[in-house]
XYZ file of C-alpha atoms in Angstrom:
409
model
C 0.000 0.000 0.000
C 2.839 2.366 0.886
C 4.576 1.647 -2.437
C 1.344 2.395 -4.287
C 0.991 5.762 -2.542
C 4.627 6.617 -3.187
C 4.456 5.800 -6.906
C 1.062 7.423 -7.518
C 1.291 10.339 -9.961
C -0.216 13.683 -8.977
C -0.244 15.888 -12.112
C -1.118 19.051 -10.179
C 2.197 19.010 -8.310
C 4.072 18.838 -11.621
C 2.195 21.856 -12.964
C 3.594 24.027 -10.161
C 7.026 23.916 -11.808
C 5.610 24.197 -15.335
C 3.469 27.311 -14.864
C 5.767 29.515 -17.032
C 5.278 27.036 -19.875
C 1.731 28.367 -20.400
C 2.050 31.793 -18.825
C 4.690 33.150 -21.218
C 2.687 32.523 -24.447
C -0.283 34.198 -22.766
C 1.805 37.264 -21.884
C 3.221 37.413 -25.418
C -0.286 37.116 -26.913
C -1.466 39.963 -24.722
C 1.497 42.081 -25.790
C 0.920 41.222 -29.468
C -2.727 42.252 -29.184
C -1.732 45.593 -27.650
C 0.684 46.245 -30.527
C -2.021 45.475 -33.102
C -4.574 47.628 -31.262
C -2.130 50.535 -31.021
C -1.350 50.384 -34.747
C -5.043 50.274 -35.678
C -5.871 53.232 -33.433
C -2.887 55.271 -34.632
C -3.384 54.717 -38.349
C -7.188 54.978 -38.284
C -7.002 58.287 -36.419
C -4.517 59.646 -38.949
C -6.585 58.442 -41.925
C -9.794 59.915 -40.487
C -8.095 63.260 -39.932
C -6.671 63.271 -43.478
C -10.025 62.204 -44.950
C -11.879 64.945 -43.090
C -9.368 67.576 -44.168
C -9.459 66.383 -47.800
C -13.260 66.373 -47.884
C -13.433 69.868 -46.400
C -10.939 71.340 -48.866
C -12.647 69.578 -51.797
C -16.084 70.915 -50.857
C -14.785 74.459 -50.522
C -12.921 74.223 -53.842
C -9.648 75.117 -52.084
C -7.818 72.034 -53.387
C -7.002 70.928 -56.905
C -7.809 67.389 -58.130
C -4.095 66.553 -57.950
C -3.979 67.540 -54.263
C -7.021 65.408 -53.525
C -5.443 62.430 -55.318
C -2.226 62.892 -53.326
C -4.233 62.871 -50.111
C -6.062 59.712 -51.188
C -2.749 58.080 -52.139
C -1.270 58.946 -48.749
C -4.282 57.378 -47.020
C -3.975 54.253 -49.148
C -0.255 54.050 -48.332
C -1.055 54.298 -44.636
C -3.621 51.525 -44.873
C -1.190 49.292 -46.799
C 1.384 49.886 -44.074
C -1.221 49.018 -41.461
C -2.063 45.829 -43.368
C 1.598 44.762 -43.330
C 1.840 45.395 -39.586
C -1.390 43.495 -38.896
C -0.210 40.590 -41.061
C 2.961 40.411 -38.947
C 0.847 40.463 -35.778
C -1.403 37.747 -37.223
C 1.570 35.515 -38.007
C 2.953 36.049 -34.504
C -0.452 35.235 -33.013
C -0.668 32.010 -35.038
C 2.809 31.005 -33.895
C 1.938 31.641 -30.247
C -1.334 29.695 -30.564
C 0.605 26.786 -32.056
C 3.028 26.974 -29.127
C 0.186 27.029 -26.614
C -1.526 24.017 -28.202
C 1.715 22.010 -28.176
C 2.336 22.909 -24.533
C -1.209 22.097 -23.429
C -0.924 18.734 -25.183
C 2.444 18.103 -23.503
C 1.075 18.868 -20.026
C -2.178 17.042 -20.728
C -0.251 13.803 -21.234
C 0.332 13.736 -17.473
C -3.348 13.103 -16.814
C -3.259 9.880 -18.850
C -0.591 8.402 -16.563
C -1.493 6.731 -13.277
C 1.913 5.915 -11.828
C 5.477 7.226 -11.714
C 6.536 3.767 -12.890
C 4.676 4.213 -16.177
C 6.937 3.999 -19.248
C 5.162 7.041 -20.686
C 6.082 9.066 -17.609
C 9.763 8.267 -18.079
C 9.575 9.571 -21.649
C 7.643 12.662 -20.493
C 10.241 13.336 -17.781
C 13.065 13.185 -20.318
C 11.264 15.768 -22.435
C 10.872 18.005 -19.400
C 14.562 17.630 -18.565
C 15.410 18.683 -22.119
C 13.192 21.742 -21.670
C 14.920 22.665 -18.424
C 18.348 22.301 -20.031
C 17.353 24.546 -22.956
C 15.983 27.133 -20.498
C 19.263 27.031 -18.547
C 21.379 27.420 -21.686
C 19.289 30.344 -22.953
C 19.448 32.205 -19.643
C 23.232 31.877 -19.595
C 23.772 33.084 -23.148
C 24.437 29.756 -24.916
C 21.977 30.508 -27.720
C 23.428 28.232 -30.420
C 23.663 25.248 -28.073
C 20.102 25.803 -26.858
C 18.742 26.028 -30.412
C 20.646 22.907 -31.466
C 19.359 20.917 -28.478
C 15.755 22.063 -29.017
C 15.926 21.126 -32.706
C 17.530 17.749 -32.026
C 14.887 16.820 -29.438
C 11.995 18.276 -31.449
C 10.808 20.588 -28.675
C 10.936 23.968 -30.456
C 7.307 24.688 -29.493
C 7.990 23.839 -25.832
C 10.830 26.350 -25.339
C 11.053 30.126 -25.743
C 14.177 30.595 -27.814
C 13.146 33.883 -29.477
C 12.263 35.566 -26.183
C 15.554 34.705 -24.508
C 17.619 35.471 -27.617
C 16.182 39.000 -27.615
C 16.893 39.316 -23.893
C 20.483 38.107 -24.346
C 21.079 40.555 -27.185
C 19.932 43.525 -25.104
C 21.859 42.274 -22.056
C 25.057 41.979 -24.088
C 24.572 45.462 -25.549
C 24.308 46.875 -22.010
C 27.442 45.025 -20.948
C 29.167 46.609 -23.946
C 28.111 50.099 -22.871
C 25.143 50.632 -25.232
C 21.655 51.661 -24.099
C 19.927 52.135 -27.471
C 18.367 48.649 -27.689
C 17.348 48.672 -24.028
C 15.633 52.053 -24.427
C 13.816 50.786 -27.528
C 12.583 47.821 -25.479
C 11.401 50.202 -22.751
C 9.497 52.245 -25.352
C 7.708 49.078 -26.574
C 6.655 48.207 -23.028
C 6.215 51.709 -21.637
C 2.719 51.238 -20.206
C 3.540 47.922 -18.551
C 6.743 49.297 -17.044
C 4.858 52.290 -15.669
C 2.277 49.940 -14.154
C 5.105 47.932 -12.548
C 6.693 51.172 -11.268
C 9.969 50.036 -12.825
C 12.996 52.320 -12.640
C 14.773 50.718 -15.605
C 14.196 53.514 -18.116
C 15.196 56.192 -15.603
C 18.425 54.354 -14.762
C 19.227 53.996 -18.465
C 18.712 57.741 -18.979
C 20.809 58.409 -15.893
C 23.629 56.321 -17.375
C 23.353 58.256 -20.635
C 23.819 61.448 -18.635
C 26.869 60.020 -16.844
C 28.498 59.075 -20.158
C 27.946 62.596 -21.505
C 29.556 64.124 -18.419
C 32.416 61.613 -18.535
C 33.696 63.116 -21.819
C 34.266 66.556 -20.175
C 33.765 68.063 -23.635
C 32.106 71.473 -23.504
C 29.469 70.671 -26.117
C 28.735 67.300 -24.450
C 28.373 69.006 -21.073
C 25.790 71.381 -22.530
C 24.038 68.373 -24.062
C 24.077 66.604 -20.696
C 22.320 69.560 -19.058
C 19.582 69.483 -21.702
C 19.363 65.705 -21.293
C 18.939 66.036 -17.519
C 16.207 68.654 -17.895
C 14.275 66.425 -20.290
C 14.714 62.956 -18.781
C 15.864 63.283 -15.143
C 14.389 66.398 -13.513
C 10.749 65.360 -14.145
C 11.416 62.397 -11.811
C 13.003 64.340 -8.952
C 10.135 63.370 -6.629
C 10.435 59.653 -7.441
C 14.257 59.454 -7.449
C 15.521 62.422 -5.381
C 18.923 60.883 -4.563
C 19.817 60.122 -8.187
C 18.666 63.556 -9.400
C 20.773 65.278 -6.728
C 23.783 63.195 -7.734
C 23.198 64.109 -11.364
C 23.210 67.806 -10.502
C 26.400 67.503 -8.467
C 28.188 65.317 -11.006
C 28.982 68.333 -13.193
C 31.339 69.599 -10.481
C 33.149 66.262 -10.078
C 35.054 65.066 -13.169
C 36.250 61.468 -13.596
C 39.016 60.556 -11.153
C 37.438 62.471 -8.271
C 38.110 61.230 -4.750
C 34.546 61.858 -3.654
C 33.243 58.325 -3.188
C 29.605 59.206 -3.872
C 30.524 60.484 -7.350
C 33.465 58.221 -8.199
C 31.088 55.252 -7.990
C 28.936 56.806 -10.716
C 31.882 56.655 -13.120
C 32.524 52.975 -12.358
C 32.210 50.541 -15.276
C 30.487 48.113 -12.908
C 27.303 50.131 -13.390
C 26.875 48.497 -16.800
C 26.763 45.055 -15.202
C 24.233 46.351 -12.675
C 22.111 47.740 -15.524
C 22.181 44.418 -17.403
C 21.078 42.631 -14.214
C 18.303 45.194 -13.663
C 17.133 44.692 -17.242
C 16.974 40.895 -16.839
C 15.005 41.217 -13.589
C 12.557 43.660 -15.208
C 12.237 41.496 -18.320
C 11.469 38.379 -16.276
C 8.969 40.201 -14.057
C 7.182 41.664 -17.070
C 6.772 38.243 -18.696
C 6.062 36.398 -15.408
C 9.250 34.333 -15.689
C 11.128 32.946 -12.664
C 14.206 34.939 -11.702
C 16.360 31.780 -11.658
C 16.611 28.934 -14.181
C 13.911 26.289 -13.862
C 16.667 23.685 -13.663
C 17.830 25.233 -10.379
C 14.294 25.155 -8.975
C 13.777 21.508 -9.951
C 17.195 20.487 -8.643
C 16.676 22.297 -5.325
C 13.257 20.678 -4.844
C 14.639 17.235 -5.658
C 17.630 17.596 -3.346
C 15.437 18.862 -0.514
C 12.980 15.983 -0.948
C 15.781 13.441 -0.470
C 17.864 15.232 2.168
C 17.918 13.955 5.749
C 19.962 15.131 8.769
C 22.274 12.121 8.451
C 23.389 13.252 4.980
C 25.549 16.002 6.527
C 26.096 14.582 9.987
C 29.381 14.595 11.893
C 29.896 10.952 10.912
C 30.287 11.914 7.290
C 34.017 12.469 7.491
C 34.509 9.133 9.239
C 32.446 7.140 6.768
C 34.073 8.675 3.713
C 37.487 7.558 4.912
C 36.404 3.920 4.604
C 37.254 2.116 1.397
C 34.477 2.269 -1.208
C 34.695 -1.508 -1.537
C 34.127 -2.167 2.151
C 30.768 -3.419 3.366
C 30.177 -0.308 5.505
C 30.248 1.974 2.478
C 27.334 0.049 0.980
C 24.948 1.461 3.577
C 25.145 4.988 2.217
C 25.765 4.274 -1.470
C 22.025 4.136 -2.153
C 21.492 7.736 -0.922
C 21.941 10.283 -3.750
C 22.537 13.149 -1.308
C 25.414 11.272 0.345
C 27.123 10.848 -3.034
C 30.229 12.881 -3.818
C 28.498 14.648 -6.721
C 25.440 15.937 -4.841
C 26.549 16.237 -1.208
C 27.962 19.767 -1.491
C 25.078 20.943 -3.688
C 22.546 19.836 -1.068
C 24.368 21.334 1.920
C 22.345 24.586 2.021
C 18.912 23.334 0.957
C 16.286 22.616 3.651
C 15.549 19.096 4.859
C 12.686 17.110 3.421
C 9.282 17.804 4.936
C 7.601 14.552 5.966
C 4.043 14.484 7.257
C 4.576 10.927 8.495
C 7.626 9.398 10.180
C 8.596 5.732 9.968
C 11.008 4.293 12.571
C 11.972 0.766 13.478
C 10.199 -0.719 16.496
C 13.369 -2.164 18.073
C 15.611 0.909 18.224
C 18.815 0.688 20.288
C 21.513 3.231 21.145
C 25.171 2.419 20.546
C 27.870 3.857 22.863
C 28.969 6.250 20.094
C 25.508 7.887 19.993
C 24.154 6.251 16.824
C 20.683 4.697 16.816
C 19.663 1.662 14.722
C 17.128 -1.135 14.740
C 18.463 -4.127 16.724
C 17.395 -6.673 14.120
C 19.130 -4.743 11.342
C 22.282 -4.391 13.482
C 22.433 -8.104 14.247
C 21.835 -9.059 10.598
C 24.540 -6.670 9.420
C 26.976 -7.909 12.080
C 26.283 -11.530 11.133
C 26.995 -10.785 7.462
C 30.193 -9.011 8.514
C 31.361 -12.237 10.189
C 31.359 -11.019 13.797
C 31.106 -13.354 16.777
C 27.854 -13.724 18.679
C 27.397 -10.913 21.224
C 29.064 -8.259 19.039
C 27.441 -5.627 16.800
C 28.959 -3.340 14.189
C 28.083 0.288 13.460
C 26.577 0.596 9.984
C 28.284 3.925 9.321
C 31.848 3.800 10.600
C 32.381 0.110 11.320
C 32.978 0.391 15.109
C 32.376 -2.863 17.002
C 30.603 -2.975 20.388
C 29.435 -5.639 22.801
C 25.692 -6.214 22.895
C 25.687 -5.617 26.690
C 26.691 -1.968 26.070
C 23.714 -1.344 23.802
C 20.738 0.504 25.339
C 17.080 0.211 24.402
C 15.504 3.407 23.009
C 11.929 4.433 23.853
C 10.158 7.133 21.807
C 7.807 9.267 23.883
């Protein structure tokens, strides 16, 4: 019965980790709709204004037929441009719908599986692992490797290569000291960033101001003042400290000893800006701030971790030969393995709603507790004489008379 409960598949718990799989296409569809709506409103307003003006001038005989034809041609050109933009939005919408359908089908396969031992679940888990690896590669800038892996495994619709490629391109431009692409991204998402109360655009404008002042060229200094009036001063109530620093920066050229202003000239600010952009990008699209692989690995390590995995006996047991019988007692624990032990050191212990202990617990003189039957069986296999028991961890041998019975209250 216990094995059945352990191996039973609960699809809802799997969906907790896979929420971004459906949430990101939804966010991109919403953004695509806003772009289409904005273009329709913008172009239709312009065409209506031109049409009204053309009709008025034609009725009052203030315009020649050639002028009227030019106005009509301009309206037709606008509508053709709008058609091209809407076609692009339609193609993007179709692509996102295809992605969503593939992802819903992928997640829906879980509900046709009854057990973790199902062969289909093993195949599904491998696909999920591939997705997590692609996500990790994309977040760390390995675009070509991620695309190659997604293509090889046939999971292009289950990963978000385009989104992360765009993010990586803007992040790299910031690390190289360029803000143009990041500002263009802010302009595309201006309303959402304002709703989030994000300071990304302000910090980008602030960095532009710093770079203008850094040159110490007279014309650039005048340009920096105009830049500050246009982009920084309107936010003096929201970011008073930064605006005050911007005003004082003109009196402190690069190389100043004033710490408050020398930090503004530091090249490390570009790394901070790239990090701020990634955080804002992920928040806007409802993406986790860390790779999904890290989340899955942390959850798995925590589920298997017990206090004995990092106990004081660890150093003693690891000194025993791997071929000895005592090393076999911990070889089945993944957390006690050399590869995972350090990774699991800082994750919390597993949360168990039920505890299972042996009914014949005894305490050895060295403080370790085991079941008496298991101790005697292990000692017998180890070839010890009757009346002696052997510690399962470090191999110490004790007389049975020194063993104490343990009672759990």
